Every structure is written in C-alpha cells, then in structure tokens.
Coordinates of C-alpha atoms in Angstrom, one line a residue:
Chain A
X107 CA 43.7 30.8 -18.4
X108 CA 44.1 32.8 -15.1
X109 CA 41.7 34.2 -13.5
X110 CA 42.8 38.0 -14.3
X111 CA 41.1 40.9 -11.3
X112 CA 38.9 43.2 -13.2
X113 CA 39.7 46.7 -13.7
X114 CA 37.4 47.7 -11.1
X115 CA 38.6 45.2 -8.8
X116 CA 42.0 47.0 -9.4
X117 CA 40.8 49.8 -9.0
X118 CA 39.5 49.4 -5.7
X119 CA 43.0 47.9 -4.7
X120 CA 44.1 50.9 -5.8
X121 CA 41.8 53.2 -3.9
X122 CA 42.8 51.2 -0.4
X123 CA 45.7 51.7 -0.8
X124 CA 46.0 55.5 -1.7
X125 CA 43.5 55.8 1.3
X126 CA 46.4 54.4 2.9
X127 CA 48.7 57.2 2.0
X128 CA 50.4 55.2 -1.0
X129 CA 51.1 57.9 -3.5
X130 CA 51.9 55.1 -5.9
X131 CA 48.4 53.7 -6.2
X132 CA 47.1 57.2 -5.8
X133 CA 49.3 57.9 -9.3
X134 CA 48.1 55.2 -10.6
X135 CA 44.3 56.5 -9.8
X136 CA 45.6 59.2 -11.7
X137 CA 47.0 57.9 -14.7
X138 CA 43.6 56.5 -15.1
X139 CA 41.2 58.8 -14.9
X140 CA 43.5 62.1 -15.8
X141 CA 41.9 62.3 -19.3
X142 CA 38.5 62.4 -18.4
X143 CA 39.0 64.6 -15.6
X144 CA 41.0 67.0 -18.1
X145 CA 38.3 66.8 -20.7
X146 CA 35.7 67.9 -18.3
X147 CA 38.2 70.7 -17.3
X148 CA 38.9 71.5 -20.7
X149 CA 35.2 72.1 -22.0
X150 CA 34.1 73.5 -18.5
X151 CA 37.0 76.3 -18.3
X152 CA 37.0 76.7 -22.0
X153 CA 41.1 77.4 -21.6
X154 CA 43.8 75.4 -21.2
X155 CA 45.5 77.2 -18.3
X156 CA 42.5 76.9 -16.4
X157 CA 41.6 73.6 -17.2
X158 CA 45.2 71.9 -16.4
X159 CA 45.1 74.3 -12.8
X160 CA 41.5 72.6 -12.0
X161 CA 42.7 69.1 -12.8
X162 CA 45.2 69.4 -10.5
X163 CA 43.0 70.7 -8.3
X164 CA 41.0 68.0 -8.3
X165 CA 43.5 65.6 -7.7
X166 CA 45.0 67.5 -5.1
X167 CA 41.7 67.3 -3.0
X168 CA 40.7 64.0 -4.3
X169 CA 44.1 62.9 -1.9
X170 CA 42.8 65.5 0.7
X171 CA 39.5 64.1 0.8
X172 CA 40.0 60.3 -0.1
X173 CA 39.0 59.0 3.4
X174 CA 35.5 60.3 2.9
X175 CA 35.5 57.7 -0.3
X176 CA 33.4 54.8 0.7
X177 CA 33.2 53.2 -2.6
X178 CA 29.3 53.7 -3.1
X179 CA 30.1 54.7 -6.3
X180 CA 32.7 53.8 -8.7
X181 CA 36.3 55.7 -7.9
X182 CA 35.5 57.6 -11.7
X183 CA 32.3 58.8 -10.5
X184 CA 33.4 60.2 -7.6
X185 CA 36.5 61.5 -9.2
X186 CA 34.2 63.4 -11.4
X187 CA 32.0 65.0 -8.9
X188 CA 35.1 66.0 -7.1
X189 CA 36.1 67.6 -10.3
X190 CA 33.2 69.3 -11.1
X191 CA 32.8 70.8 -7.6
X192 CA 36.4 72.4 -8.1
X193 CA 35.2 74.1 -11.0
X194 CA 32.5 75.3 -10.1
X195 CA 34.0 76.6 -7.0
X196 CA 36.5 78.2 -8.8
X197 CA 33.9 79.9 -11.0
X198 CA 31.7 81.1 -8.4
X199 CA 35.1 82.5 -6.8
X200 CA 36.4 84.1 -10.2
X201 CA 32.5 85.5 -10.9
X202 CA 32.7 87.0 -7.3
X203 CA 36.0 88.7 -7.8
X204 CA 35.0 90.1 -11.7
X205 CA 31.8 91.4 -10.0
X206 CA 33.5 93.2 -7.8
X207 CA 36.5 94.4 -10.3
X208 CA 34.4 94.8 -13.7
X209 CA 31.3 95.0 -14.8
X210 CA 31.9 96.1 -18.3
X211 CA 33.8 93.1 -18.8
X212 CA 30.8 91.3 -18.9
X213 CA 29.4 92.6 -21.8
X214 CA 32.4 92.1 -24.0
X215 CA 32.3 88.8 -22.8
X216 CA 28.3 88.4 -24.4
X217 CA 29.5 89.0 -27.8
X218 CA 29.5 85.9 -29.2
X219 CA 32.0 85.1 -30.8
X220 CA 35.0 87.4 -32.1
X221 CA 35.0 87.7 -36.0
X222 CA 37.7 86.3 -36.6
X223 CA 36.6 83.4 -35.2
X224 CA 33.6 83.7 -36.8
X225 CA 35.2 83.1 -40.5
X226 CA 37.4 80.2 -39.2
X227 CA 36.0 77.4 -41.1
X228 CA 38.1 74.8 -39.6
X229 CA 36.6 75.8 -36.2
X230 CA 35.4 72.6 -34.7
X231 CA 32.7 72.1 -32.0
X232 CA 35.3 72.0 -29.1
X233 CA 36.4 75.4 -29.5
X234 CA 33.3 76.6 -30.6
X235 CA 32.1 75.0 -27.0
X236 CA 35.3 77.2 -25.7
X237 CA 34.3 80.4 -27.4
X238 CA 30.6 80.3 -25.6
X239 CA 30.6 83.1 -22.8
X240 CA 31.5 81.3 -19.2
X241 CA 28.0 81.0 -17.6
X242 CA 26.6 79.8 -21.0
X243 CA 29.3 77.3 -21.7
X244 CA 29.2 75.7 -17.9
X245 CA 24.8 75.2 -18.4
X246 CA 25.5 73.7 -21.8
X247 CA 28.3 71.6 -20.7
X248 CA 26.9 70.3 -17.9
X249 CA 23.4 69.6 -19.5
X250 CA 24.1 68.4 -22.9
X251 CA 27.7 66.4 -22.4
X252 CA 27.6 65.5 -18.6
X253 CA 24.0 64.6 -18.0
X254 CA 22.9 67.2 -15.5
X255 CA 19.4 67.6 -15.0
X256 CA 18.2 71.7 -15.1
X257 CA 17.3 71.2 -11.3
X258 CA 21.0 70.4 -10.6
X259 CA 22.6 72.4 -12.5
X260 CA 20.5 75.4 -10.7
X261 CA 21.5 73.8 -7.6
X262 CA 24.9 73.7 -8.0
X263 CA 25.8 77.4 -9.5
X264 CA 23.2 78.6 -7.3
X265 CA 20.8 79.8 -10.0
X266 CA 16.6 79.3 -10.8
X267 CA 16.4 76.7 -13.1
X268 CA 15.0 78.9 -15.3
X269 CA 18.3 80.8 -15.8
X270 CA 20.0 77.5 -16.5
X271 CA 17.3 76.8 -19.5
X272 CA 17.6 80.4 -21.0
X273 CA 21.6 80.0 -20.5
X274 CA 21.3 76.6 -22.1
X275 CA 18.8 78.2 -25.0
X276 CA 21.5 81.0 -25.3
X277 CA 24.3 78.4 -25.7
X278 CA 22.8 77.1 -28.1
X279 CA 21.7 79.4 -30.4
X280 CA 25.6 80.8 -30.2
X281 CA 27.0 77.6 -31.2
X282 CA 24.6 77.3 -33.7
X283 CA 26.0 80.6 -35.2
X284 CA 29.5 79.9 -34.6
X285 CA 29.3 76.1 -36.5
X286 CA 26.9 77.2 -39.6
Chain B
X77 CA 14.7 70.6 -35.0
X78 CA 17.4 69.4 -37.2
X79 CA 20.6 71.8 -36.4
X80 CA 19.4 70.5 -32.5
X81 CA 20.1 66.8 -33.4
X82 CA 22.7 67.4 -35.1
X83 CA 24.9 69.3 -32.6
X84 CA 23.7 66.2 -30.3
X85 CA 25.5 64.0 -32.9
X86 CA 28.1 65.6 -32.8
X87 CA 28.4 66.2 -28.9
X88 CA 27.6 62.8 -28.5
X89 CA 30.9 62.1 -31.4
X90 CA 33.1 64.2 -28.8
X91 CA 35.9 62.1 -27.0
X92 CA 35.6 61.3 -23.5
X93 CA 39.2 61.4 -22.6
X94 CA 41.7 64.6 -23.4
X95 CA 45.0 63.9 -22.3
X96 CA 46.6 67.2 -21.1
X97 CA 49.4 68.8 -23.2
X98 CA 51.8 67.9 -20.0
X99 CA 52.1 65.9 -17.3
X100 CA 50.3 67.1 -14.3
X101 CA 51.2 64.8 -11.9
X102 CA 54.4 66.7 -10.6
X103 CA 52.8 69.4 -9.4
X104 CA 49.5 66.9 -7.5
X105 CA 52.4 64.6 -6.4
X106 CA 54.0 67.8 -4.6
X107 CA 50.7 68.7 -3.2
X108 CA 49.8 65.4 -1.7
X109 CA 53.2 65.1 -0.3
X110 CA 52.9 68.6 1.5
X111 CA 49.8 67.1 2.7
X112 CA 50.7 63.7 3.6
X113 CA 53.7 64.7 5.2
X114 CA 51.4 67.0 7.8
X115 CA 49.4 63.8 8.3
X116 CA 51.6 62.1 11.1
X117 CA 51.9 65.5 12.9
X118 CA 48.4 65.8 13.0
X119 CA 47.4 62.5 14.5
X120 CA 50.3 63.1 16.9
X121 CA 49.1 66.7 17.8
X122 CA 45.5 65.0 18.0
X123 CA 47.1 61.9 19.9
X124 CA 49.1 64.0 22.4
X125 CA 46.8 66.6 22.8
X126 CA 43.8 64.2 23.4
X127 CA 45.5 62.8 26.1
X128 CA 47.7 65.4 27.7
X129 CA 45.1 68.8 27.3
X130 CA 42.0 67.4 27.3
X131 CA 41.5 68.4 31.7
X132 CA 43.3 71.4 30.9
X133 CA 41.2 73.1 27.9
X134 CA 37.8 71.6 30.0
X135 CA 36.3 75.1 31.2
X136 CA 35.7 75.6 34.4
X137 CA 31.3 75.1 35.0
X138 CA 31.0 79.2 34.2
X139 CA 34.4 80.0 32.5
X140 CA 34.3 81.9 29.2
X141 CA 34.6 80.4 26.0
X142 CA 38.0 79.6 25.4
X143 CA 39.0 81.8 22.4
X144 CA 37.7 85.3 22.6
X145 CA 35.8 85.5 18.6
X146 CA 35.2 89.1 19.4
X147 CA 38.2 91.8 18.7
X148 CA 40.3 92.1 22.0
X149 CA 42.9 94.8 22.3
X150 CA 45.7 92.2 21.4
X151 CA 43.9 91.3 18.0
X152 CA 46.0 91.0 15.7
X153 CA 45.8 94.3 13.1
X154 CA 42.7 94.4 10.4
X155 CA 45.5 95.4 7.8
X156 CA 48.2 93.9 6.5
X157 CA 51.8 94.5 7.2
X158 CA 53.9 96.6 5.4
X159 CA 55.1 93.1 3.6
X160 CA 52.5 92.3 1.8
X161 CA 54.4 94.1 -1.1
X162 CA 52.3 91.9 -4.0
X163 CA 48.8 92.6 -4.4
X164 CA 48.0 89.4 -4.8
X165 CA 49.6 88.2 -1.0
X166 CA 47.2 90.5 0.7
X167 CA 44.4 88.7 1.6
X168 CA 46.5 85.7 2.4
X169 CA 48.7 87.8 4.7
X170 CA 45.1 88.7 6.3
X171 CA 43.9 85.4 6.6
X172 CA 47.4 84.3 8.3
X173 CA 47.6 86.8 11.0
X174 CA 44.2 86.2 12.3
X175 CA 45.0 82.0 12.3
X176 CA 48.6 83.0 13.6
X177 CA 46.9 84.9 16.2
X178 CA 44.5 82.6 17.3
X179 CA 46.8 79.8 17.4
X180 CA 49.3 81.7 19.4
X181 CA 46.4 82.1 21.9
X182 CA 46.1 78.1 22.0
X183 CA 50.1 78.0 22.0
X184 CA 50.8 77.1 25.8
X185 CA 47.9 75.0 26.3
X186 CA 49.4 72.9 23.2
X187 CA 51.8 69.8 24.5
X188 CA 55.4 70.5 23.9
X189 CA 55.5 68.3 21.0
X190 CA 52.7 68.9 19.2
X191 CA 54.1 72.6 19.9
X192 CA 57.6 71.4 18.2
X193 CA 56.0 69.5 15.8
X194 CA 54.2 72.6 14.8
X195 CA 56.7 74.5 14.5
X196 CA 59.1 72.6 12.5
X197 CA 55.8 72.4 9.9
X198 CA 55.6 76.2 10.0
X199 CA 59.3 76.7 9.3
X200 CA 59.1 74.6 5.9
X201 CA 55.8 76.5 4.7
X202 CA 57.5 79.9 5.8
X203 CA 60.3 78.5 3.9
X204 CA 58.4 77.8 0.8
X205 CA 56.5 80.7 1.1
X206 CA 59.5 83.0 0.7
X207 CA 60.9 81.1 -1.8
X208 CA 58.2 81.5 -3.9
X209 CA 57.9 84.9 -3.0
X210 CA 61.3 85.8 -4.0
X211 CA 61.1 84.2 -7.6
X212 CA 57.6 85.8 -7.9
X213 CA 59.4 89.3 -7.1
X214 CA 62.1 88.3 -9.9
X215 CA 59.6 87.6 -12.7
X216 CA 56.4 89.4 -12.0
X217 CA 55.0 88.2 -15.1
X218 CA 55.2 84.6 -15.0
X219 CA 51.5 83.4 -14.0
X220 CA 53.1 80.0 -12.9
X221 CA 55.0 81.8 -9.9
X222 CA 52.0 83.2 -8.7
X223 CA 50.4 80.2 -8.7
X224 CA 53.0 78.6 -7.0
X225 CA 53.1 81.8 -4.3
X226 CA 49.3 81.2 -3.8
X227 CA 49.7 77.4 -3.3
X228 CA 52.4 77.8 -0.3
X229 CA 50.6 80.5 1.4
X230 CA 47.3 78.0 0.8
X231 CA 49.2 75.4 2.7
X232 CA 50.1 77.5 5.6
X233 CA 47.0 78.1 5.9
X234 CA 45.4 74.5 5.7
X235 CA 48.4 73.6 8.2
X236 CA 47.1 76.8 10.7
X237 CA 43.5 75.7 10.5
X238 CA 44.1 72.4 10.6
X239 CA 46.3 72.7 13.9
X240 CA 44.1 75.2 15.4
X241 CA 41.0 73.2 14.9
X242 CA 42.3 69.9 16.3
X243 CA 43.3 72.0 19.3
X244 CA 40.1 74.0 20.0
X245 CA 37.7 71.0 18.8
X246 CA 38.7 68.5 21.9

C-alpha cells in the first residue's frame, strides 16, 4: 500500500501553489471548500442572489489576499473567516445605504414572517432561518450554527453584546413561530 | 426548554455543505485573472520605480509634502461629469476622478514604463468598463449587468490605488 498524502497535506500543496499565482490549484481550493463557503452565504444572506455574489466575493479576495495566508490555521478556517468578513461587510454597507434611503423599510422588514409563509407547512428550518429579518438572522446564524461567541459577534457588526442576545432572543422566538 | 433543544437538533441536523445552483467559478476565475494579470505590472512599477525614482520623489530637507491632500485650484471637480448617465456609476465616477487626479500628479515622476505599463492596464479596464456600460444601457433591468458594470469600475479602481500607492509609498 502507498503511502497516499493526506488531504491536508494536499491541501497545503494546493495553497503554495495558488500563493504562487496557479489558478489551477487555486480552483481546486475552490472546488473544495465552495459548499461550505455557499452554505454559510446562503443562511447569512438569507437569498440566493446574495449568497452566490458573496461567495464569489470571497474567493475573489481569498486570491487577492492569499499571500497574507500563513497556514496557522487550516486553508477552510481561513476561507471561512474570509467569508464571513465579506458578508458582513456587505451588510454593514447595504444597512448604511437603507439607512440613508428608507427607514420605513425597516419596519416591514420586522414583521415576521409573511402569512403566507406562515401556513406553509412544508416550510423547513432553512427558509424559516431565511425568512428571519437581516440583523436577527446574521446573530442567530452566527451564534447557534457557526459558533460565535456574543462578545464576537458584537465585535464584528459593531454592536453591545447585549443587542446581539436580544437579536438572538428575537430570532428565536420568530423561528419558533414560523416552525410550530 | 424543549422547543430550544429541539431547534438545536435540528440546527445541528442542517448540512454543512450547499453546493450552489451554478457554477461560480467563471466569474472568481475572471476576477483573479484581472488581478493576476496586474500582478507583474506592479512588481515592475514597484521594481522600476524603486530603483529609478526613489532620489527623485526624496523631498528636499523643507519641501512640501508631495501630493497636495488639500483642494487646489486644479482639483479635479466634486461632481461628476455629465457621463455618469446611470445612477448607480456615480459615486464610482467620483471615486475615479479624484485617483485619476492624483495619479496624474505622480505621472512624470513615474518611469516611462511603469508609465506604459500603466497605461496599457488602464486602456483594458476603460475597455471593460464601457463594455459593460453599454450592455447595462441596453437592458437596464438585468441585475447581472450592473454587477458586472460595478465589478469593472471596482477594478479600475483597485488598479488606480494600487499604482498610486506603490508610487507615493517609496
């Protein structure tokens, strides 16, 4: 039996030679980690569009940035900071443009969830994650599937961490509602 | 209590991996290459320029700063020009004249082939630009095609910055 290299060990070939400006490893870097970059996207955006816009977002400065990686972490690890920095930048920059548009917007957007929704019975706990209202949904995603702590989370979107645990409280009393 | 670990069942039951609907690659692939192909004309303009205008952008013992931050009567205009016909270009167009400007001011202390190299970069971003803005302007309501229009004028600007700041940071 030969001594196969590990997927990390593959991985880190990989990631030398992307830093190198091969676009084939880099590819490759994506074709491994594009679905769990996506599903973070996905249930961060709550929107396709959005979602598949961040991904490649994420990529596209992953490439930008990869000489910074130093391989303390795993590539994955640092693929998903990457990606959660891009969404949260893009959400701090969509926030400060409906600010300055809209603010009745925003209370539309605190109705929970649209009735017909509501009656969908079918309506599993992905889309009921999508339906949650943006600032809600990002606390609750964050905290309950990615493993943030409050502290970071507050950190990050530049809130008190007391805001993140009412948004987190609020997200889940909605989905509550939305799944009974 | 209960409906709590519950939903953590089922959060915890929730795959880790989506795959997307399409393939996303194309469009990374295109922005890496716009970006790797800027990467050998940076080096050289930090290459050349290290060597060749290093004594010449050293300020004299007392000499001003070398780029004036504060409006001079040659800044460029606080409004767009009458071309930004899209709402959207607006603040892009913005953002360009004032990099446009201040890399103009750096222009003849540039070497002559970072200065070409430079140029030949900005005439395939214009390019792109105005491609984009042209298919933008003949189906306003495809959300792709402004996407695309804000990614070219994105990379004229990374290109601008980019330039400017290897030139003013020796």
């Amino acid at each position: 039996m030969t001594d196969a290299p590990s997927q990390p060990d593959v991985a880190r070939e990989e990631v030398r030679a992307a830093q190198a400006g091969d676009l084939r490893a880099f590819e490759a870097l994506y074709r491994a980690n594009v679905g769990r970059v996506y599903a973070l996207c996905l249930r961060l955006t709550g929107n396709r569009t959005d979602a598949e816009a961040a991904t490649q977002d994420a990529f596209a400065r992953a490439w930008e940035r990869l000489g910074t990686f130093r391989g303390d972490s795993s590539f994955r690890t640092w693929m998903h900071h990457v990606a959660v920095n891009v969404v949260l930048l893009r959400h701090r920059e969509t926030t400060r443009r409906l600010r300055r548009v809209e603010n009745v917007a925003d209370l539309e957007r605190l109705d929970p969830v649209a009735p017909s929704v509501r009656h969908d019975e079918r309506l599993d706990l992905e889309r009921a994650i999508a339906t949650l209202p943006e600032g809600a949904r990002i606390v609750f995603v964050l905290y309950e599937i990615e493993g943030f702590s409050h502290n970071e989370i507050a950190e990050r979107l530049g809130l008190a961490e007391n805001t993140s645990k009412a948004q987190l409280h609020r997200a889940r009393s909605l989905l509550r509602r939305v799944l009974e | 209590m209960k409906d709590e670990d519950r939903l953590r069942e089922r959060l915890r039951q929730l795959p880790r991996e989506v795959a997307p609907e399409r393939d996303l690659w194309p469009e990374v692939a295109r922005r890496a290459k716009a970006r790797r192909r800027r990467w050998p004309l940076l080096a050289a303009a930090s290459l050349a320029a290290a060597a060749a205008v290093v004594p010449m952008l050293r300020p004299a013992p007392q000499a001003p700063p070398p780029i004036a931050r504060a409006p001079l009567p040659s800044a460029p205009p606080s409004e767009p020009p009458e071309r930004a016909e899209l709402p959207e270009e607006a603040e892009y167009v913005r953002a360009l004249a004032s990099l446009e400007f201040e890399l103009e001011q750096r222009r003849p202390e540039m070497p002559e082939r970072a200065r070409q190299a430079v140029d030949e970069e900005l005439r395939t971003v214009d390019a792109a630009i105005a491609a984009s803005r042209a298919a933008r302007i003949a189906r306003p309501d495809d959300g792709e095609l402004a996407s695309d229009l804000a990614r070219a004028y994105e990379d004229k600007i990374d290109l601008l910055r980019e330039t400017t700041e290897l030139v003013t940071g020796i």
